[in-house]
Amino acid sequence: MCGIAGFCLNKGHKVRPSEVASQMLLDIEHRGTDATGMAYISTRTGQKVVTKRAVPATVFIQSGESRCKNVNTMILHTRYATQGSPKNSHNNHPITRGSITLTHNGHCQNDKELFKQLKVSRIAQVDSEAIVALIAYGKGTITERLEKIEGNAALAWVESKDPYTLHLARVRTSPLWVGQSREGSLFYGSTKQTVENASIIAECELDWVYEMKEGEYFRIVNGSIVEMLKFTPKPIVVVFKQYDQGGWVSDYLSPTKKDKRTGWQSWDDYDYESYLRQGKW
């Protein structure tokens, strides 16, 4: 479990981005304390700015690293590490490959296969890097690329030299909330409260708040959703090991079937990433 959050502002909406970013990071800190990061494209220079450290959000903010200016669109992340040490900055989010800088909450099961298909080498160990590479280098439409992801994912990304556009996608399970303000700005986060608190700091009222459905992609420009597409996520198949009759054996659990031993009905009934971290899966 990680946390993602951020915003895409209407040009006419005067907001103190550092204050909004700090509040949003604090709201998602409970979802991961191994690393904290933020990224945006400067509206003045068009250059990408990425700041990340292997510290909790509270420390990140107190050190002044959430300060920013010339910002219209920002993506934020708090990491709960499961694959790839936080000591290696390349494993922490936001992650950049090519023109894409992305944050991910979830787990990509087919990261090795994606790198083979794309014929690009990996820089880090984190599974999320495969998703960034897929968005940056993959062929086909954006929905066709998203359909290649196996696992659970909520995604947010920006593209180089485009400071006014935000991309959001929910593949499976990982929550993703969006809220539109009356001033025309959009806020998003892993929790509804994150979105609502951001509007308070931004001194605006929300017209609506919406939890994105699995298989939805939004393209947001200057705070407005200009494109909404549907896609079909791949089914999740969980592979775990069980000690049985003197040896370790592999077993499989479909998210749509009930397992007689555990009683698990769906992916939401257990915390997959915590099991990964504890070495149980």
CSV table of C-alpha atoms in Angstrom, one decimal:
chain,number,residue,atom,x,y,z
A,1,MET,CA,0.0,0.0,0.0
A,2,CYS,CA,1.3,3.4,-1.0
A,3,GLY,CA,-0.4,6.8,-1.3
A,4,ILE,CA,-0.8,9.1,-4.3
A,5,ALA,CA,-2.3,12.6,-4.5
A,6,GLY,CA,-2.0,15.8,-6.4
A,7,PHE,CA,-3.8,18.4,-8.4
A,8,CYS,CA,-4.3,20.1,-11.8
A,9,LEU,CA,-5.3,23.8,-11.4
A,10,ASN,CA,-7.4,26.1,-13.4
A,11,LYS,CA,-5.1,28.9,-14.6
A,12,GLY,CA,-7.4,31.5,-13.0
A,13,HIS,CA,-7.4,29.8,-9.6
A,14,LYS,CA,-4.9,31.4,-7.3
A,15,VAL,CA,-3.6,28.7,-5.0
A,16,ARG,CA,-0.5,28.4,-2.8
A,17,PRO,CA,0.8,25.1,-4.3
A,18,SER,CA,3.3,24.4,-1.5
A,19,GLU,CA,0.6,24.5,1.2
A,20,VAL,CA,-1.7,22.3,-0.8
A,21,ALA,CA,1.0,19.8,-1.6
A,22,SER,CA,2.1,19.6,2.1
A,23,GLN,CA,-1.4,19.0,3.3
A,24,MET,CA,-2.0,16.2,0.7
A,25,LEU,CA,1.3,14.5,1.7
A,26,LEU,CA,0.3,14.6,5.3
A,27,ASP,CA,-3.0,13.1,4.5
A,28,ILE,CA,-1.5,10.1,2.6
A,29,GLU,CA,1.5,9.7,5.0
A,30,HIS,CA,-0.2,6.8,6.8
A,31,ARG,CA,-0.2,4.8,3.5
A,32,GLY,CA,3.6,4.7,3.4
A,33,THR,CA,6.5,6.2,5.4
A,34,ASP,CA,9.5,4.6,3.6
A,35,ALA,CA,9.9,7.5,1.1
A,36,THR,CA,8.2,10.7,0.0
A,37,GLY,CA,8.2,12.4,-3.4
A,38,MET,CA,6.7,15.0,-5.7
A,39,ALA,CA,7.0,16.1,-9.3
A,40,TYR,CA,5.8,18.8,-11.6
A,41,ILE,CA,6.6,20.6,-14.9
A,42,SER,CA,7.6,24.3,-14.3
A,43,THR,CA,5.1,26.6,-16.0
A,44,ARG,CA,7.9,29.2,-16.3
A,45,THR,CA,10.7,27.1,-17.8
A,46,GLY,CA,8.9,23.9,-19.0
A,47,GLN,CA,11.5,21.8,-17.1
A,48,LYS,CA,10.6,18.8,-15.0
A,49,VAL,CA,11.2,19.1,-11.3
A,50,VAL,CA,11.4,15.8,-9.2
A,51,THR,CA,12.1,15.8,-5.5
A,52,LYS,CA,12.1,12.6,-3.4
A,53,ARG,CA,13.8,11.2,-0.3
A,54,ALA,CA,13.7,8.0,1.8
A,55,VAL,CA,11.9,9.7,4.7
A,56,PRO,CA,8.3,10.0,5.9
A,57,ALA,CA,6.2,12.9,4.6
A,58,THR,CA,6.4,14.8,7.9
A,59,VAL,CA,10.2,14.9,7.7
A,60,PHE,CA,10.0,15.8,3.9
A,61,ILE,CA,7.8,18.7,4.7
A,62,GLN,CA,9.7,20.0,7.7
A,63,SER,CA,12.9,20.0,5.7
A,64,GLY,CA,11.3,22.4,3.2
A,65,GLU,CA,11.4,19.9,0.3
A,66,SER,CA,7.7,20.4,-0.5
A,67,ARG,CA,8.2,24.0,-1.4
A,68,CYS,CA,7.5,24.8,-5.0
A,69,LYS,CA,6.6,27.6,-7.4
A,70,ASN,CA,5.5,28.0,-11.0
A,71,VAL,CA,3.2,25.0,-10.5
A,72,ASN,CA,0.0,24.1,-12.3
A,73,THR,CA,0.0,20.3,-12.1
A,74,MET,CA,1.6,18.2,-9.4
A,75,ILE,CA,1.9,14.5,-8.6
A,76,LEU,CA,2.7,13.3,-5.0
A,77,HIS,CA,3.6,10.0,-3.5
A,78,THR,CA,4.3,8.3,-0.1
A,79,ARG,CA,5.9,4.9,-0.4
A,80,TYR,CA,5.3,1.6,1.5
A,81,ALA,CA,8.2,-0.4,0.0
A,82,THR,CA,7.6,-4.0,-1.0
A,83,GLN,CA,10.0,-4.5,-3.9
A,84,GLY,CA,13.3,-2.5,-4.2
A,85,SER,CA,15.1,-0.8,-1.3
A,86,PRO,CA,14.1,2.8,-0.5
A,87,LYS,CA,17.9,3.5,-0.1
A,88,ASN,CA,18.1,3.4,-3.9
A,89,SER,CA,16.4,6.6,-5.0
A,90,HIS,CA,15.5,5.1,-8.4
A,91,ASN,CA,13.1,2.8,-6.5
A,92,ASN,CA,11.2,5.7,-5.0
A,93,HIS,CA,8.4,7.7,-6.7
A,94,PRO,CA,7.9,9.7,-8.8
A,95,ILE,CA,9.7,7.5,-11.4
A,96,THR,CA,10.7,8.8,-14.8
A,97,ARG,CA,11.3,6.9,-18.0
A,98,GLY,CA,11.5,8.8,-21.3
A,99,SER,CA,9.0,11.7,-21.2
A,100,ILE,CA,6.8,10.2,-18.5
A,101,THR,CA,7.0,10.8,-14.8
A,102,LEU,CA,4.6,8.6,-12.8
A,103,THR,CA,3.4,7.6,-9.4
A,104,HIS,CA,1.8,4.3,-8.7
A,105,ASN,CA,-0.1,2.8,-5.8
A,106,GLY,CA,-0.4,-1.0,-6.1
A,107,HIS,CA,1.6,-3.9,-7.3
A,108,CYS,CA,2.6,-4.9,-10.9
A,109,GLN,CA,2.8,-8.7,-11.2
A,110,ASN,CA,4.1,-8.9,-14.7
A,111,ASP,CA,7.0,-6.3,-14.5
A,112,LYS,CA,9.6,-8.7,-15.8
A,113,GLU,CA,7.4,-9.7,-18.8
A,114,LEU,CA,6.7,-6.1,-19.6
A,115,PHE,CA,10.5,-5.2,-19.8
A,116,LYS,CA,11.0,-8.2,-22.1
A,117,GLN,CA,8.2,-7.1,-24.4
A,118,LEU,CA,9.4,-3.5,-24.5
A,119,LYS,CA,13.0,-4.6,-25.0
A,120,VAL,CA,14.3,-2.0,-22.5
A,121,SER,CA,16.5,-2.5,-19.5
A,122,ARG,CA,15.4,-1.7,-16.0
A,123,ILE,CA,17.2,0.9,-14.0
A,124,ALA,CA,15.8,0.0,-10.6
A,125,GLN,CA,14.2,-3.0,-8.9
A,126,VAL,CA,10.8,-1.6,-8.1
A,127,ASP,CA,7.9,-3.2,-10.1
A,128,SER,CA,6.3,0.3,-10.8
A,129,GLU,CA,9.2,1.1,-13.2
A,130,ALA,CA,7.7,-1.4,-15.7
A,131,ILE,CA,4.5,0.6,-15.8
A,132,VAL,CA,6.3,3.8,-16.4
A,133,ALA,CA,8.3,2.2,-19.2
A,134,LEU,CA,5.0,0.8,-20.7
A,135,ILE,CA,3.4,4.2,-20.7
A,136,ALA,CA,6.5,5.8,-22.2
A,137,TYR,CA,7.6,3.3,-24.7
A,138,GLY,CA,4.7,0.9,-25.3
A,139,LYS,CA,2.8,0.7,-28.6
A,140,GLY,CA,-0.9,1.3,-29.2
A,141,THR,CA,-3.4,3.6,-27.6
A,142,ILE,CA,-3.2,4.5,-23.9
A,143,THR,CA,-6.0,2.2,-23.1
A,144,GLU,CA,-4.3,-0.7,-24.9
A,145,ARG,CA,-1.2,-0.1,-22.9
A,146,LEU,CA,-3.1,0.1,-19.6
A,147,GLU,CA,-4.7,-3.3,-20.4
A,148,LYS,CA,-1.3,-4.9,-20.4
A,149,ILE,CA,-0.8,-4.3,-16.7
A,150,GLU,CA,-1.3,-7.3,-14.5
A,151,GLY,CA,-2.0,-6.4,-10.9
A,152,ASN,CA,-3.6,-3.6,-8.9
A,153,ALA,CA,-2.8,0.0,-9.7
A,154,ALA,CA,-3.9,3.6,-9.3
A,155,LEU,CA,-1.7,5.8,-11.5
A,156,ALA,CA,-1.0,9.5,-12.0
A,157,TRP,CA,1.5,10.9,-14.4
A,158,VAL,CA,2.7,14.0,-16.2
A,159,GLU,CA,4.6,14.4,-19.5
A,160,SER,CA,7.7,16.4,-20.1
A,161,LYS,CA,7.2,20.0,-21.3
A,162,ASP,CA,3.5,19.9,-20.6
A,163,PRO,CA,2.9,21.7,-17.3
A,164,TYR,CA,-0.9,21.9,-17.6
A,165,THR,CA,-1.9,18.3,-18.2
A,166,LEU,CA,-2.5,15.5,-15.7
A,167,HIS,CA,-3.2,11.8,-16.5
A,168,LEU,CA,-5.1,9.5,-14.1
A,169,ALA,CA,-5.9,5.8,-14.4
A,170,ARG,CA,-7.4,3.2,-12.1
A,171,VAL,CA,-6.6,-0.4,-13.2
A,172,ARG,CA,-7.7,-2.6,-10.3
A,173,THR,CA,-8.4,-2.4,-6.6
A,174,SER,CA,-6.2,0.5,-5.6
A,175,PRO,CA,-8.5,3.5,-4.7
A,176,LEU,CA,-8.4,6.7,-6.6
A,177,TRP,CA,-10.7,9.7,-5.7
A,178,VAL,CA,-11.1,12.9,-7.7
A,179,GLY,CA,-12.8,16.2,-6.9
A,180,GLN,CA,-13.7,19.1,-9.0
A,181,SER,CA,-13.8,22.6,-7.5
A,182,ARG,CA,-16.2,25.4,-8.4
A,183,GLU,CA,-13.1,27.4,-9.4
A,184,GLY,CA,-12.3,24.8,-12.1
A,185,SER,CA,-9.4,23.0,-10.4
A,186,LEU,CA,-9.2,19.3,-9.9
A,187,PHE,CA,-7.7,17.4,-6.9
A,188,TYR,CA,-7.1,13.7,-6.6
A,189,GLY,CA,-5.9,11.2,-3.9
A,190,SER,CA,-6.0,7.7,-2.6
A,191,THR,CA,-8.6,8.8,0.0
A,192,LYS,CA,-11.7,11.0,-0.2
A,193,GLN,CA,-10.5,12.9,2.8
A,194,THR,CA,-7.3,13.9,1.0
A,195,VAL,CA,-9.3,15.5,-1.8
A,196,GLU,CA,-11.7,17.2,0.6
A,197,ASN,CA,-8.8,18.6,2.8
A,198,ALA,CA,-7.0,19.9,-0.3
A,199,SER,CA,-10.0,22.0,-1.2
A,200,ILE,CA,-10.0,23.5,2.3
A,201,ILE,CA,-6.3,24.5,2.0
A,202,ALA,CA,-6.9,25.8,-1.5
A,203,GLU,CA,-9.9,27.9,-0.1
A,204,CYS,CA,-12.4,26.5,-2.6
A,205,GLU,CA,-15.5,24.4,-2.6
A,206,LEU,CA,-16.0,21.1,-4.4
A,207,ASP,CA,-18.8,20.7,-6.9
A,208,TRP,CA,-18.4,17.0,-6.8
A,209,VAL,CA,-16.2,14.1,-5.5
A,210,TYR,CA,-16.0,10.8,-7.4
A,211,GLU,CA,-14.2,7.5,-6.9
A,212,MET,CA,-12.8,6.3,-10.2
A,213,LYS,CA,-14.0,2.9,-11.3
A,214,GLU,CA,-11.7,0.1,-12.3
A,215,GLY,CA,-10.8,0.5,-16.0
A,216,GLU,CA,-11.1,4.3,-16.2
A,217,TYR,CA,-8.6,6.8,-17.6
A,218,PHE,CA,-8.9,10.6,-17.3
A,219,ARG,CA,-6.9,13.2,-19.1
A,220,ILE,CA,-7.2,16.6,-17.3
A,221,VAL,CA,-6.1,19.9,-18.8
A,222,ASN,CA,-6.1,23.1,-16.8
A,223,GLY,CA,-8.2,21.5,-14.1
A,224,SER,CA,-10.9,20.1,-16.5
A,225,ILE,CA,-11.4,16.5,-17.6
A,226,VAL,CA,-11.1,16.7,-21.4
A,227,GLU,CA,-11.0,12.9,-22.1
A,228,MET,CA,-12.5,9.9,-20.3
A,229,LEU,CA,-11.8,6.4,-21.6
A,230,LYS,CA,-12.8,2.9,-20.5
A,231,PHE,CA,-10.5,-0.1,-20.7
A,232,THR,CA,-10.7,-3.7,-19.6
A,233,PRO,CA,-8.1,-4.6,-16.8
A,234,LYS,CA,-6.5,-8.0,-16.8
A,235,PRO,CA,-7.9,-10.4,-14.2
A,236,ILE,CA,-5.7,-10.7,-11.1
A,237,VAL,CA,-4.3,-14.1,-10.1
A,238,VAL,CA,-2.5,-14.2,-6.8
A,239,VAL,CA,0.3,-16.6,-6.4
A,240,PHE,CA,1.3,-17.5,-2.9
A,241,LYS,CA,3.2,-20.3,-1.2
A,242,GLN,CA,1.9,-22.6,1.4
A,243,TYR,CA,3.8,-25.1,3.6
A,244,ASP,CA,2.1,-28.5,3.1
A,245,GLN,CA,3.2,-32.0,3.9
A,246,GLY,CA,6.8,-31.2,4.5
A,247,GLY,CA,7.5,-28.8,1.6
A,248,TRP,CA,6.6,-25.5,0.0
A,249,VAL,CA,4.0,-25.7,-2.7
A,250,SER,CA,2.5,-23.0,-4.9
A,251,ASP,CA,-1.1,-22.3,-5.0
A,252,TYR,CA,-3.3,-19.8,-6.8
A,253,LEU,CA,-6.3,-17.7,-5.9
A,254,SER,CA,-8.6,-16.0,-8.4
A,255,PRO,CA,-10.1,-12.7,-7.1
A,256,THR,CA,-13.5,-13.9,-8.3
A,257,LYS,CA,-13.5,-17.3,-6.5
A,258,LYS,CA,-13.7,-18.1,-2.8
A,259,ASP,CA,-10.9,-20.2,-1.3
A,260,LYS,CA,-12.1,-22.9,1.1
A,261,ARG,CA,-9.1,-22.7,3.4
A,262,THR,CA,-8.9,-19.0,3.9
A,263,GLY,CA,-12.4,-17.9,3.1
A,264,TRP,CA,-11.1,-15.0,1.0
A,265,GLN,CA,-13.7,-13.9,-1.5
A,266,SER,CA,-11.9,-11.2,-3.3
A,267,TRP,CA,-8.7,-9.2,-3.6
A,268,ASP,CA,-10.0,-6.6,-1.2
A,269,ASP,CA,-10.4,-9.1,1.7
A,270,TYR,CA,-6.7,-9.1,2.5
A,271,ASP,CA,-3.6,-6.8,2.4
A,272,TYR,CA,-1.5,-8.4,-0.3
A,273,GLU,CA,1.4,-5.9,0.0
A,274,SER,CA,1.8,-6.4,3.7
A,275,TYR,CA,2.2,-10.1,3.1
A,276,LEU,CA,4.8,-9.4,0.5
A,277,ARG,CA,6.7,-7.2,2.9
A,278,GLN,CA,6.6,-9.8,5.7
A,279,GLY,CA,8.0,-12.4,3.3
A,280,LYS,CA,4.8,-14.5,3.6
A,281,TRP,CA,4.2,-14.2,-0.2
